[in-house]
Amino acid sequence: MSSPSPHFVSFEHVQKSYDGETLVVEDFDLAIERGEFLTLLGPSGSGKTTCLLMLAGFETPSAGQIRLDGKVLDNIPPHQRDIGLVFQNYALFPHMTVAENLAFPLKVRKLDKATIAQKVGDALAMVRLQGFEHRRPGQLSGGQQQRVAVARALIFDPKILLMDEPLSALDKNLRDQMQIEIRELHRTLGITVVYVTHDQSEAMTMSSRIVVFDEGTVQQVAVPSELYEKPQNAFVAQFVGENNCLQGTVERTQGKTCSVRLTSGENIEAENVDNNAKGKHVLVSLRPERVRLAANSADLKHCQNKVQGKLQEKIFLGDHMRARFFACDKEGFVVNLPNKEGIEHVKVAKEGQDMAIGWRTEDCRALGLPKPA
Amino acid sequence: MSSTTTFQLLTADGRALKAVLKKHKARRKRKAFLLVTPLLAFVIVGFCLPILDMLRRSTNNHIVEKTLPRTVLALKEWDAGGTTLPNEPAFASLAQDLVIAQHHRRATQLGQRLNYEFSGLASLFRRSGRHMEELVNEVRSTRGSYKETLIAFDARWGETDSWRVLKRFSDTLVADYYWAALDMRRDLRSNEVSLRPSKERIYLRLFGRTVVISLGITLATLLLGFPLALWIARLPSGQGNLLLVMVLLPFWTSLLVRTTSWIVLLQQQGVINDLLVAVGILSEEGRLRMIYNTTGTVIAMTHILLPFMVLPLYSVMKTISPSYMRAAVSLGAHPISAFWKVYFPSTVPGIGAGAIMVFILSIGYYITPELVGGRTGVFISNRIAYHISSSLNWGLAAALGVALLGFVIAIYWLYDKIVGIDNIRLG
């Protein structure tokens, strides 16, 4: 038995297998602090929802243990865990009105009528749905249903709020608005939230910390900016945000940087993230907005890395300009340029024109390949 | 509004668009109607017309007026409430009518019809019809009185009740089949309708038994079907479909086979009794009577109607997302209370659909109660069949049928009032 963890929630060597052959979650270790907004991000089938369900008590870990507020959860049935849960399809009870839905967790806790009425009123005010008490869930819009679902999960003052892809059924505008509302609620209530999503921009918008999952293992745990700026491996780099990925072999290492010979022949300098040794195959990741363009390479100042590319296509997107090049033997080498002074030469450039492409060493990261290709 | 009147939209060749669209729509409607015409014709001929005919038969009473037209006219003035016999012209008319009726072989038929209302009249009419021609000749040759001759021939012509029946049933439209179907009786003298004394009531008791047994069968199918549907709905769809096929299997087996196999199982020398005796639970004399009574009807019909309960329940349960139960449990409800407060209410449309289907099917069931019902397990439909094929009292059979139909419609209406028919979901 390990000593009691000081963290609010802790997953300790948690494993889960449904069929006894393959692990859906492999050796999951995570500590969540009080008041955090933690997002589990990953593609579908990566094990993130399983982790959430194990915390809520609807799945049992095959190995390891989960603690909440100092207590081991293994033998506590889900209805005694005091965990609020919000589902993708809201799961509002269709035969009850909004007020009855909100009162449900209070009634099963045998609170007196006056307290229940008071709390239901407060909860409706919190999600700005006063006057909707007697509607049925079916008579509400998707966004309103989601607000009721959140209010219902919070009304009994749970220790922690879990949300399983709560916004995926909403259209984009409503989703953006709900993201702000949920963040606002988190800020005002100070409750700990564990949020599951496959949408990286949603994770970036809302979370104080993000856990990236793939194939049952944690790929990286970081605050949003770090996740974007400093992906730890190729999966994270590709999954979070847009990236140009260039394959190559490490030629030489010096301190924190290394020289990589790309498969197309160019030599570039990159940050050596995984301490890759000489001769190792790596994936160099480069954010499109960190790339600079010039008519010829002499104009690219401060850029240690310079390559030539042929402009394939340029798209004007208002706030920025997006150009696709054939460069480093790669179709669709993407460059994003903010729409401000200094990009006139790109605006007038013609498709098919050769241009110089450059970037700094610290903007590209050499990441170990997850599996040797 | 004004824009539609000021601008008239035109088609490319200059016709008013609105009229063209209307014409097009009408043509589509005609085509759609043509598609359903064969079925419509079939339903009208095979369903609506027989029901209308049944309604007609249940009140139709042309036979007295048709067979004895002169007698009916002659009895117009006679007071059936009094104690005096009709006058001589009435007897003369009857004699004349019966001679003609006998010629057309209708006297016996009339007697049978009137015998339903007053027993003994069948033989009176048969006998009188056979001898009426001689009697008329006798009166003519002796210039005697018809009244005296007829009474002398058969004393029943001297009883006011015989004449009252003729008078009361000379109307072409009577409700007496309905009174009979509801165990009521019209007093011949006072013409008042009253309920029969309780030990003479047959049909009300039979209706009551039919309803009670049907309710029992509905409840039994619900108790057996609910857990089964719940289990199948929770299985992965491959296994679930296999089990559903097994639930449906009885549909593909002849009803007769299923019913008779219950006879094999349940009869006193049957499989179950033999087994219980062999094991020693029952003695040879103590063999259970499980068939040819109410028990047999309930067991066999529950088995036969079970799929009608399971299928709607299953299809409703299949649509209930498992997240409802999870939500309820995460909100702090014990799994059992979550089931009752959240899951169960969501299945009510399925329960309603299944219950009303099983109940309405069983209330009109015929074959199974006929085969395994014995004396105490038969339904009203068996009585209707008896009147159709054995007693040949089609009017009463029709009235019983209409009463049953009315009852089913009343149940349907009541269900709509209480639960709402829109709440029924078959999937």
PDB file of N, CA and C in Angstrom, chain B residues 315-391:
ATOM      1  N   SER B 315     -38.671  -3.220 -28.106  1.00  0.00           N
ATOM      2  CA  SER B 315     -38.320  -2.131 -29.016  1.00  0.00           C
ATOM      3  C   SER B 315     -38.293  -0.798 -28.276  1.00  0.00           C
ATOM      4  N   VAL B 316     -39.116  -0.656 -27.238  1.00  0.00           N
ATOM      5  CA  VAL B 316     -39.056   0.582 -26.453  1.00  0.00           C
ATOM      6  C   VAL B 316     -37.787   0.611 -25.602  1.00  0.00           C
ATOM      7  N   MET B 317     -37.485  -0.524 -24.966  1.00  0.00           N
ATOM      8  CA  MET B 317     -36.301  -0.564 -24.098  1.00  0.00           C
ATOM      9  C   MET B 317     -35.015  -0.336 -24.893  1.00  0.00           C
ATOM     10  N   LYS B 318     -35.024  -0.816 -26.135  1.00  0.00           N
ATOM     11  CA  LYS B 318     -33.833  -0.674 -26.968  1.00  0.00           C
ATOM     12  C   LYS B 318     -33.498   0.810 -27.189  1.00  0.00           C
ATOM     13  N   THR B 319     -34.521   1.657 -27.181  1.00  0.00           N
ATOM     14  CA  THR B 319     -34.282   3.072 -27.452  1.00  0.00           C
ATOM     15  C   THR B 319     -33.911   3.845 -26.187  1.00  0.00           C
ATOM     16  N   ILE B 320     -34.030   3.211 -25.014  1.00  0.00           N
ATOM     17  CA  ILE B 320     -33.698   3.934 -23.784  1.00  0.00           C
ATOM     18  C   ILE B 320     -32.184   3.891 -23.600  1.00  0.00           C
ATOM     19  N   SER B 321     -31.565   5.044 -23.622  1.00  0.00           N
ATOM     20  CA  SER B 321     -30.107   5.093 -23.539  1.00  0.00           C
ATOM     21  C   SER B 321     -29.645   4.645 -22.153  1.00  0.00           C
ATOM     22  N   PRO B 322     -28.581   3.809 -22.097  1.00  0.00           N
ATOM     23  CA  PRO B 322     -28.076   3.382 -20.788  1.00  0.00           C
ATOM     24  C   PRO B 322     -27.589   4.561 -19.956  1.00  0.00           C
ATOM     25  N   SER B 323     -27.377   5.707 -20.609  1.00  0.00           N
ATOM     26  CA  SER B 323     -26.880   6.850 -19.831  1.00  0.00           C
ATOM     27  C   SER B 323     -27.936   7.381 -18.860  1.00  0.00           C
ATOM     28  N   TYR B 324     -29.233   7.082 -19.084  1.00  0.00           N
ATOM     29  CA  TYR B 324     -30.251   7.520 -18.108  1.00  0.00           C
ATOM     30  C   TYR B 324     -30.009   6.871 -16.752  1.00  0.00           C
ATOM     31  N   MET B 325     -29.758   5.557 -16.798  1.00  0.00           N
ATOM     32  CA  MET B 325     -29.530   4.847 -15.538  1.00  0.00           C
ATOM     33  C   MET B 325     -28.243   5.343 -14.889  1.00  0.00           C
ATOM     34  N   ARG B 326     -27.216   5.511 -15.729  1.00  0.00           N
ATOM     35  CA  ARG B 326     -25.934   5.997 -15.199  1.00  0.00           C
ATOM     36  C   ARG B 326     -26.100   7.372 -14.590  1.00  0.00           C
ATOM     37  N   ALA B 327     -26.849   8.229 -15.283  1.00  0.00           N
ATOM     38  CA  ALA B 327     -27.061   9.582 -14.770  1.00  0.00           C
ATOM     39  C   ALA B 327     -27.744   9.504 -13.415  1.00  0.00           C
ATOM     40  N   ALA B 328     -28.797   8.686 -13.326  1.00  0.00           N
ATOM     41  CA  ALA B 328     -29.546   8.604 -12.070  1.00  0.00           C
ATOM     42  C   ALA B 328     -28.649   8.105 -10.948  1.00  0.00           C
ATOM     43  N   VAL B 329     -27.819   7.092 -11.243  1.00  0.00           N
ATOM     44  CA  VAL B 329     -26.940   6.546 -10.213  1.00  0.00           C
ATOM     45  C   VAL B 329     -25.880   7.582  -9.822  1.00  0.00           C
ATOM     46  N   SER B 330     -25.325   8.276 -10.829  1.00  0.00           N
ATOM     47  CA  SER B 330     -24.294   9.265 -10.501  1.00  0.00           C
ATOM     48  C   SER B 330     -24.888  10.409  -9.682  1.00  0.00           C
ATOM     49  N   LEU B 331     -26.212  10.631  -9.843  1.00  0.00           N
ATOM     50  CA  LEU B 331     -26.840  11.700  -9.066  1.00  0.00           C
ATOM     51  C   LEU B 331     -27.153  11.250  -7.641  1.00  0.00           C
ATOM     52  N   GLY B 332     -26.840   9.975  -7.346  1.00  0.00           N
ATOM     53  CA  GLY B 332     -26.961   9.530  -5.966  1.00  0.00           C
ATOM     54  C   GLY B 332     -28.083   8.552  -5.708  1.00  0.00           C
ATOM     55  N   ALA B 333     -28.792   8.110  -6.760  1.00  0.00           N
ATOM     56  CA  ALA B 333     -29.885   7.172  -6.546  1.00  0.00           C
ATOM     57  C   ALA B 333     -29.327   5.759  -6.473  1.00  0.00           C
ATOM     58  N   HIS B 334     -29.829   4.969  -5.546  1.00  0.00           N
ATOM     59  CA  HIS B 334     -29.479   3.561  -5.487  1.00  0.00           C
ATOM     60  C   HIS B 334     -29.944   2.914  -6.796  1.00  0.00           C
ATOM     61  N   PRO B 335     -29.181   1.956  -7.330  1.00  0.00           N
ATOM     62  CA  PRO B 335     -29.568   1.356  -8.620  1.00  0.00           C
ATOM     63  C   PRO B 335     -31.025   0.902  -8.678  1.00  0.00           C
ATOM     64  N   ILE B 336     -31.559   0.357  -7.572  1.00  0.00           N
ATOM     65  CA  ILE B 336     -32.949  -0.108  -7.593  1.00  0.00           C
ATOM     66  C   ILE B 336     -33.897   1.087  -7.717  1.00  0.00           C
ATOM     67  N   SER B 337     -33.629   2.121  -6.962  1.00  0.00           N
ATOM     68  CA  SER B 337     -34.511   3.290  -7.039  1.00  0.00           C
ATOM     69  C   SER B 337     -34.331   3.998  -8.376  1.00  0.00           C
ATOM     70  N   ALA B 338     -33.120   3.982  -8.924  1.00  0.00           N
ATOM     71  CA  ALA B 338     -32.906   4.563 -10.248  1.00  0.00           C
ATOM     72  C   ALA B 338     -33.731   3.811 -11.281  1.00  0.00           C
ATOM     73  N   PHE B 339     -33.793   2.483 -11.126  1.00  0.00           N
ATOM     74  CA  PHE B 339     -34.581   1.679 -12.061  1.00  0.00           C
ATOM     75  C   PHE B 339     -36.051   2.069 -12.004  1.00  0.00           C
ATOM     76  N   TRP B 340     -36.594   2.175 -10.792  1.00  0.00           N
ATOM     77  CA  TRP B 340     -38.024   2.469 -10.662  1.00  0.00           C
ATOM     78  C   TRP B 340     -38.365   3.889 -11.046  1.00  0.00           C
ATOM     79  N   LYS B 341     -37.483   4.818 -10.717  1.00  0.00           N
ATOM     80  CA  LYS B 341     -37.844   6.224 -10.939  1.00  0.00           C
ATOM     81  C   LYS B 341     -37.474   6.708 -12.326  1.00  0.00           C
ATOM     82  N   VAL B 342     -36.484   6.087 -12.940  1.00  0.00           N
ATOM     83  CA  VAL B 342     -36.012   6.599 -14.223  1.00  0.00           C
ATOM     84  C   VAL B 342     -36.240   5.612 -15.361  1.00  0.00           C
ATOM     85  N   TYR B 343     -35.804   4.368 -15.168  1.00  0.00           N
ATOM     86  CA  TYR B 343     -35.903   3.420 -16.287  1.00  0.00           C
ATOM     87  C   TYR B 343     -37.349   2.986 -16.505  1.00  0.00           C
ATOM     88  N   PHE B 344     -38.004   2.565 -15.434  1.00  0.00           N
ATOM     89  CA  PHE B 344     -39.342   2.017 -15.566  1.00  0.00           C
ATOM     90  C   PHE B 344     -40.322   2.994 -16.217  1.00  0.00           C
ATOM     91  N   PRO B 345     -40.355   4.279 -15.763  1.00  0.00           N
ATOM     92  CA  PRO B 345     -41.295   5.206 -16.423  1.00  0.00           C
ATOM     93  C   PRO B 345     -41.060   5.334 -17.929  1.00  0.00           C
ATOM     94  N   SER B 346     -39.808   5.155 -18.342  1.00  0.00           N
ATOM     95  CA  SER B 346     -39.527   5.258 -19.771  1.00  0.00           C
ATOM     96  C   SER B 346     -40.075   4.060 -20.543  1.00  0.00           C
ATOM     97  N   THR B 347     -40.347   2.951 -19.841  1.00  0.00           N
ATOM     98  CA  THR B 347     -40.848   1.773 -20.554  1.00  0.00           C
ATOM     99  C   THR B 347     -42.374   1.765 -20.639  1.00  0.00           C
ATOM    100  N   VAL B 348     -43.032   2.731 -19.967  1.00  0.00           N
ATOM    101  CA  VAL B 348     -44.499   2.720 -19.919  1.00  0.00           C
ATOM    102  C   VAL B 348     -45.152   2.680 -21.306  1.00  0.00           C
ATOM    103  N   PRO B 349     -44.639   3.433 -22.288  1.00  0.00           N
ATOM    104  CA  PRO B 349     -45.260   3.313 -23.615  1.00  0.00           C
ATOM    105  C   PRO B 349     -45.243   1.883 -24.149  1.00  0.00           C
ATOM    106  N   GLY B 350     -44.171   1.165 -23.874  1.00  0.00           N
ATOM    107  CA  GLY B 350     -44.084  -0.224 -24.322  1.00  0.00           C
ATOM    108  C   GLY B 350     -45.040  -1.120 -23.551  1.00  0.00           C
ATOM    109  N   ILE B 351     -45.131  -0.877 -22.234  1.00  0.00           N
ATOM    110  CA  ILE B 351     -46.074  -1.655 -21.422  1.00  0.00           C
ATOM    111  C   ILE B 351     -47.491  -1.410 -21.917  1.00  0.00           C
ATOM    112  N   GLY B 352     -47.797  -0.144 -22.186  1.00  0.00           N
ATOM    113  CA  GLY B 352     -49.138   0.201 -22.673  1.00  0.00           C
ATOM    114  C   GLY B 352     -49.439  -0.507 -23.976  1.00  0.00           C
ATOM    115  N   ALA B 353     -48.493  -0.437 -24.902  1.00  0.00           N
ATOM    116  CA  ALA B 353     -48.721  -1.051 -26.210  1.00  0.00           C
ATOM    117  C   ALA B 353     -48.893  -2.553 -26.066  1.00  0.00           C
ATOM    118  N   GLY B 354     -48.003  -3.178 -25.291  1.00  0.00           N
ATOM    119  CA  GLY B 354     -48.070  -4.622 -25.119  1.00  0.00           C
ATOM    120  C   GLY B 354     -49.346  -5.039 -24.408  1.00  0.00           C
ATOM    121  N   ALA B 355     -49.689  -4.322 -23.332  1.00  0.00           N
ATOM    122  CA  ALA B 355     -50.851  -4.701 -22.537  1.00  0.00           C
ATOM    123  C   ALA B 355     -52.138  -4.580 -23.343  1.00  0.00           C
ATOM    124  N   ILE B 356     -52.267  -3.467 -24.066  1.00  0.00           N
ATOM    125  CA  ILE B 356     -53.524  -3.279 -24.799  1.00  0.00           C
ATOM    126  C   ILE B 356     -53.612  -4.297 -25.932  1.00  0.00           C
ATOM    127  N   MET B 357     -52.472  -4.653 -26.504  1.00  0.00           N
ATOM    128  CA  MET B 357     -52.489  -5.624 -27.597  1.00  0.00           C
ATOM    129  C   MET B 357     -52.868  -7.004 -27.054  1.00  0.00           C
ATOM    130  N   VAL B 358     -52.223  -7.436 -25.986  1.00  0.00           N
ATOM    131  CA  VAL B 358     -52.510  -8.754 -25.420  1.00  0.00           C
ATOM    132  C   VAL B 358     -53.954  -8.803 -24.925  1.00  0.00           C
ATOM    133  N   PHE B 359     -54.387  -7.745 -24.254  1.00  0.00           N
ATOM    134  CA  PHE B 359     -55.730  -7.746 -23.695  1.00  0.00           C
ATOM    135  C   PHE B 359     -56.783  -7.826 -24.790  1.00  0.00           C
ATOM    136  N   ILE B 360     -56.650  -7.003 -25.807  1.00  0.00           N
ATOM    137  CA  ILE B 360     -57.664  -6.984 -26.863  1.00  0.00           C
ATOM    138  C   ILE B 360     -57.632  -8.282 -27.666  1.00  0.00           C
ATOM    139  N   LEU B 361     -56.435  -8.822 -27.883  1.00  0.00           N
ATOM    140  CA  LEU B 361     -56.365 -10.108 -28.588  1.00  0.00           C
ATOM    141  C   LEU B 361     -57.019 -11.213 -27.764  1.00  0.00           C
ATOM    142  N   SER B 362     -56.739 -11.225 -26.454  1.00  0.00           N
ATOM    143  CA  SER B 362     -57.215 -12.354 -25.664  1.00  0.00           C
ATOM    144  C   SER B 362     -58.715 -12.254 -25.399  1.00  0.00           C
ATOM    145  N   ILE B 363     -59.245 -11.043 -25.354  1.00  0.00           N
ATOM    146  CA  ILE B 363     -60.668 -10.909 -25.044  1.00  0.00           C
ATOM    147  C   ILE B 363     -61.522 -11.498 -26.168  1.00  0.00           C
ATOM    148  N   GLY B 364     -60.981 -11.555 -27.369  1.00  0.00           N
ATOM    149  CA  GLY B 364     -61.743 -12.134 -28.470  1.00  0.00           C
ATOM    150  C   GLY B 364     -61.220 -13.494 -28.897  1.00  0.00           C
ATOM    151  N   TYR B 365     -60.360 -14.110 -28.050  1.00  0.00           N
ATOM    152  CA  TYR B 365     -59.734 -15.364 -28.453  1.00  0.00           C
ATOM    153  C   TYR B 365     -60.742 -16.503 -28.494  1.00  0.00           C
ATOM    154  N   TYR B 366     -60.534 -17.427 -29.437  1.00  0.00           N
ATOM    155  CA  TYR B 366     -61.524 -18.489 -29.595  1.00  0.00           C
ATOM    156  C   TYR B 366     -60.906 -19.888 -29.512  1.00  0.00           C
ATOM    157  N   ILE B 367     -59.892 -20.143 -30.358  1.00  0.00           N
ATOM    158  CA  ILE B 367     -59.430 -21.522 -30.535  1.00  0.00           C
ATOM    159  C   ILE B 367     -58.914 -22.125 -29.231  1.00  0.00           C
ATOM    160  N   THR B 368     -57.997 -21.395 -28.569  1.00  0.00           N
ATOM    161  CA  THR B 368     -57.364 -21.956 -27.383  1.00  0.00           C
ATOM    162  C   THR B 368     -58.369 -22.229 -26.257  1.00  0.00           C
ATOM    163  N   PRO B 369     -59.217 -21.259 -25.879  1.00  0.00           N
ATOM    164  CA  PRO B 369     -60.203 -21.577 -24.842  1.00  0.00           C
ATOM    165  C   PRO B 369     -61.138 -22.715 -25.264  1.00  0.00           C
ATOM    166  N   GLU B 370     -61.444 -22.798 -26.546  1.00  0.00           N
ATOM    167  CA  GLU B 370     -62.317 -23.864 -27.026  1.00  0.00           C
ATOM    168  C   GLU B 370     -61.668 -25.230 -26.779  1.00  0.00           C
ATOM    169  N   LEU B 371     -60.350 -25.301 -27.021  1.00  0.00           N
ATOM    170  CA  LEU B 371     -59.669 -26.589 -26.911  1.00  0.00           C
ATOM    171  C   LEU B 371     -59.288 -26.944 -25.477  1.00  0.00           C
ATOM    172  N   VAL B 372     -58.860 -25.954 -24.698  1.00  0.00           N
ATOM    173  CA  VAL B 372     -58.353 -26.284 -23.362  1.00  0.00           C
ATOM    174  C   VAL B 372     -59.200 -25.692 -22.245  1.00  0.00           C
ATOM    175  N   GLY B 373     -60.259 -24.970 -22.595  1.00  0.00           N
ATOM    176  CA  GLY B 373     -61.009 -24.232 -21.579  1.00  0.00           C
ATOM    177  C   GLY B 373     -61.957 -25.082 -20.768  1.00  0.00           C
ATOM    178  N   GLY B 374     -62.341 -26.250 -21.308  1.00  0.00           N
ATOM    179  CA  GLY B 374     -63.306 -27.075 -20.588  1.00  0.00           C
ATOM    180  C   GLY B 374     -64.587 -26.297 -20.361  1.00  0.00           C
ATOM    181  N   ARG B 375     -65.123 -26.380 -19.139  1.00  0.00           N
ATOM    182  CA  ARG B 375     -66.378 -25.700 -18.848  1.00  0.00           C
ATOM    183  C   ARG B 375     -66.120 -24.315 -18.237  1.00  0.00           C
ATOM    184  N   THR B 376     -65.061 -24.226 -17.408  1.00  0.00           N
ATOM    185  CA  THR B 376     -64.869 -22.974 -16.673  1.00  0.00           C
ATOM    186  C   THR B 376     -63.901 -22.026 -17.355  1.00  0.00           C
ATOM    187  N   GLY B 377     -63.261 -22.493 -18.420  1.00  0.00           N
ATOM    188  CA  GLY B 377     -62.244 -21.626 -19.040  1.00  0.00           C
ATOM    189  C   GLY B 377     -62.645 -21.113 -20.405  1.00  0.00           C
ATOM    190  N   VAL B 378     -63.948 -21.176 -20.744  1.00  0.00           N
ATOM    191  CA  VAL B 378     -64.338 -20.694 -22.075  1.00  0.00           C
ATOM    192  C   VAL B 378     -64.666 -19.206 -22.025  1.00  0.00           C
ATOM    193  N   PHE B 379     -64.561 -18.601 -23.181  1.00  0.00           N
ATOM    194  CA  PHE B 379     -64.747 -17.159 -23.318  1.00  0.00           C
ATOM    195  C   PHE B 379     -66.068 -16.854 -24.000  1.00  0.00           C
ATOM    196  N   ILE B 380     -66.386 -15.572 -24.055  1.00  0.00           N
ATOM    197  CA  ILE B 380     -67.609 -15.133 -24.708  1.00  0.00           C
ATOM    198  C   ILE B 380     -67.583 -15.496 -26.194  1.00  0.00           C
ATOM    199  N   SER B 381     -66.372 -15.507 -26.772  1.00  0.00           N
ATOM    200  CA  SER B 381     -66.290 -15.823 -28.200  1.00  0.00           C
ATOM    201  C   SER B 381     -66.737 -17.259 -28.473  1.00  0.00           C
ATOM    202  N   ASN B 382     -66.501 -18.158 -27.507  1.00  0.00           N
ATOM    203  CA  ASN B 382     -66.939 -19.542 -27.692  1.00  0.00           C
ATOM    204  C   ASN B 382     -68.461 -19.626 -27.697  1.00  0.00           C
ATOM    205  N   ARG B 383     -69.083 -18.766 -26.896  1.00  0.00           N
ATOM    206  CA  ARG B 383     -70.545 -18.722 -26.848  1.00  0.00           C
ATOM    207  C   ARG B 383     -71.084 -18.169 -28.166  1.00  0.00           C
ATOM    208  N   ILE B 384     -70.397 -17.167 -28.687  1.00  0.00           N
ATOM    209  CA  ILE B 384     -70.813 -16.593 -29.973  1.00  0.00           C
ATOM    210  C   ILE B 384     -70.729 -17.669 -31.049  1.00  0.00           C
ATOM    211  N   ALA B 385     -69.625 -18.416 -31.024  1.00  0.00           N
ATOM    212  CA  ALA B 385     -69.454 -19.483 -32.017  1.00  0.00           C
ATOM    213  C   ALA B 385     -70.558 -20.523 -31.873  1.00  0.00           C
ATOM    214  N   TYR B 386     -70.921 -20.807 -30.617  1.00  0.00           N
ATOM    215  CA  TYR B 386     -72.001 -21.787 -30.374  1.00  0.00           C
ATOM    216  C   TYR B 386     -73.304 -21.310 -31.022  1.00  0.00           C
ATOM    217  N   HIS B 387     -73.612 -20.023 -30.848  1.00  0.00           N
ATOM    218  CA  HIS B 387     -74.862 -19.503 -31.415  1.00  0.00           C
ATOM    219  C   HIS B 387     -74.811 -19.422 -32.929  1.00  0.00           C
ATOM    220  N   ILE B 388     -73.606 -19.283 -33.478  1.00  0.00           N
ATOM    221  CA  ILE B 388     -73.479 -19.224 -34.939  1.00  0.00           C
ATOM    222  C   ILE B 388     -73.653 -20.614 -35.533  1.00  0.00           C
ATOM    223  N   SER B 389     -72.992 -21.617 -34.929  1.00  0.00           N
ATOM    224  CA  SER B 389     -72.916 -22.901 -35.619  1.00  0.00           C
ATOM    225  C   SER B 389     -73.828 -23.969 -35.006  1.00  0.00           C
ATOM    226  N   SER B 390     -74.195 -23.850 -33.750  1.00  0.00           N
ATOM    227  CA  SER B 390     -75.014 -24.912 -33.152  1.00  0.00           C
ATOM    228  C   SER B 390     -76.462 -24.487 -32.948  1.00  0.00           C
ATOM    229  N   SER B 391     -76.681 -23.416 -32.186  1.00  0.00           N
ATOM    230  CA  SER B 391     -78.062 -23.038 -31.906  1.00  0.00           C
ATOM    231  C   SER B 391     -78.667 -22.243 -33.043  1.00  0.00           C
TER     232      SER B 391
END
